[in-house]
PDB file of C-alpha atoms in Angstrom:
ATOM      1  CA  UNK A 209     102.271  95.108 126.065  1.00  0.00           C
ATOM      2  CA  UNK A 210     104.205  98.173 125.587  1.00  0.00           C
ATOM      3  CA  UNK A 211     102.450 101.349 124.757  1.00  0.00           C
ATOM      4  CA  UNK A 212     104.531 102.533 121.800  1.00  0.00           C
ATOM      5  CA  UNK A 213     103.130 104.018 118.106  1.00  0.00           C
ATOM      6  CA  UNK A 214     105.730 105.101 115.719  1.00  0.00           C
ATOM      7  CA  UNK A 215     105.035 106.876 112.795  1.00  0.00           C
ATOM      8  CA  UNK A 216     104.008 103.899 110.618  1.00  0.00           C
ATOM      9  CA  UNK A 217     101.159 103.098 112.741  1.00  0.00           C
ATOM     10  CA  UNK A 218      99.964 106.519 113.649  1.00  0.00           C
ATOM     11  CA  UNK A 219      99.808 107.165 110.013  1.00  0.00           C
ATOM     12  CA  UNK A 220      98.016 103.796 108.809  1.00  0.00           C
ATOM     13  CA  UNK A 221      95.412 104.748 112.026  1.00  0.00           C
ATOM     14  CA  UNK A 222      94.612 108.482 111.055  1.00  0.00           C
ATOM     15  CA  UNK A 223      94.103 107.112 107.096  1.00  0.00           C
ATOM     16  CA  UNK A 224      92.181 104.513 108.541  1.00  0.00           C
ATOM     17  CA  UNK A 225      90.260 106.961 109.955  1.00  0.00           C
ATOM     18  CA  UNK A 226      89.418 109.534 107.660  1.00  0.00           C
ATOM     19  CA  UNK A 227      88.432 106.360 104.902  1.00  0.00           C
ATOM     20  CA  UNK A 228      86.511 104.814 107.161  1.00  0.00           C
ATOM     21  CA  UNK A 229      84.731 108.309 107.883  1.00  0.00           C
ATOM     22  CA  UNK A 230      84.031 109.091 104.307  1.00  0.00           C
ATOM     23  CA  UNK A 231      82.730 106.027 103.540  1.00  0.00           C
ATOM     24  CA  UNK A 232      79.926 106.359 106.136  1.00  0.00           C
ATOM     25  CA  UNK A 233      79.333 110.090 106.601  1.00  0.00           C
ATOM     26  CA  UNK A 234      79.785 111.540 102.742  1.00  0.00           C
ATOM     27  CA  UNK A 235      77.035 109.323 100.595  1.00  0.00           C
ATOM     28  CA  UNK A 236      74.439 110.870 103.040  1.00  0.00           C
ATOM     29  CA  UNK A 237      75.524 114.336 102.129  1.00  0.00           C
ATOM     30  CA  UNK A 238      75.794 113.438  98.552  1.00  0.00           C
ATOM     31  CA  UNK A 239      72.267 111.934  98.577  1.00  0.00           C
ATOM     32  CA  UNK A 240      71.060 115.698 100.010  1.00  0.00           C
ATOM     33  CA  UNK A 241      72.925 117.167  97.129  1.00  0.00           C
ATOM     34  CA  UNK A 242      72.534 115.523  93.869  1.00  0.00           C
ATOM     35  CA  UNK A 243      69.364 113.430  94.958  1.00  0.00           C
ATOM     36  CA  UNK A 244      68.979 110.449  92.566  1.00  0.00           C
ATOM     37  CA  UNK A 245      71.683 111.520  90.630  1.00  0.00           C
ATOM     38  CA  UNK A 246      74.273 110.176  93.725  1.00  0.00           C
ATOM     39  CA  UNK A 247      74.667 107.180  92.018  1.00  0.00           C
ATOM     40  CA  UNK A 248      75.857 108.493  88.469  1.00  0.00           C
ATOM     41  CA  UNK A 249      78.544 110.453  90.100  1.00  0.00           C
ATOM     42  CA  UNK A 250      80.140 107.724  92.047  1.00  0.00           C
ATOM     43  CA  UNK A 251      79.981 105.281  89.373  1.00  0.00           C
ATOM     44  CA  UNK A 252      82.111 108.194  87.230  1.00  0.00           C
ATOM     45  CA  UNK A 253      84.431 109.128  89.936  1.00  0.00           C
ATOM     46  CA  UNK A 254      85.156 105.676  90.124  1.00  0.00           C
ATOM     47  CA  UNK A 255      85.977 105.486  86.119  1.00  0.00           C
ATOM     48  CA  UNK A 256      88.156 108.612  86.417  1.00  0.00           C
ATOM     49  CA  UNK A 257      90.046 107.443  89.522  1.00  0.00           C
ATOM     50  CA  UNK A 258      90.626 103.156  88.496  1.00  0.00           C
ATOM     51  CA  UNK A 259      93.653 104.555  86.044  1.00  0.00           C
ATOM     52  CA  UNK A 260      95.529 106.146  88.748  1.00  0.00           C
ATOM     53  CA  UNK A 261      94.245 103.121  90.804  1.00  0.00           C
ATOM     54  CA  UNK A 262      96.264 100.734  88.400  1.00  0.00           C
ATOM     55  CA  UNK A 263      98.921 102.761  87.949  1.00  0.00           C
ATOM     56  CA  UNK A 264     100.065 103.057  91.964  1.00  0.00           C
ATOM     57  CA  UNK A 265      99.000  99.278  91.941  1.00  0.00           C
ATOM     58  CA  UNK A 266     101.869  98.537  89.360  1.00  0.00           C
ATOM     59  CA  UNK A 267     104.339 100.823  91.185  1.00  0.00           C
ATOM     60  CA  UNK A 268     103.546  98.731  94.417  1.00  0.00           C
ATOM     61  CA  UNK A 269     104.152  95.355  92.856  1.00  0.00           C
ATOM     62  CA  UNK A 270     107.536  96.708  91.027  1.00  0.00           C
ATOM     63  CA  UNK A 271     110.436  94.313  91.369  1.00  0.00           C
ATOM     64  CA  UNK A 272     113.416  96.225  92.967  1.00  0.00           C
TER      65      UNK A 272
END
C-alpha cells in the first residue's frame, strides 16, 4: 500500500478527530457546569443549529 494522504483525507481525519473528541470529552464538562440543566442546553443548541443543518443539507443535494 502506498503511504500517501492528500489534503482530502488529512482534512476528513483531523474533523474526524476533533467530532469524535467533543462528543466524548465536552458532555462531562458540561455536566460540571450546568449540572442537571446539561440536558436543556443541548436539546436547544440542537433547535438553533437543525436550520443551518437543513440549509447546508439542501446546498449538498443541489443539482448542478
Amino acid at each position: 500500500l502506498e503511504r500517501n494522504l492528500g489534503l482530502y483525507a488529512t482534512v476528513t481525519v483531523s474533523v474526524g478527530a476533533m467530532v469524535g473528541s467533543g462528543i466524548f470529552v465536552l458532555p462531562g464538562k458540561a455536566t460540571k457546569i450546568a449540572g442537571p440543566a446539561v440536558v436543556l442546553a443541548y436539546l436547544l443548541s440542537g433547535v438553533v443549529v437543525f436550520p443551518a443543518a437543513l440549509a447546508k443539507a439542501e446546498m449538498a443535494t443541489a443539482s448542478r
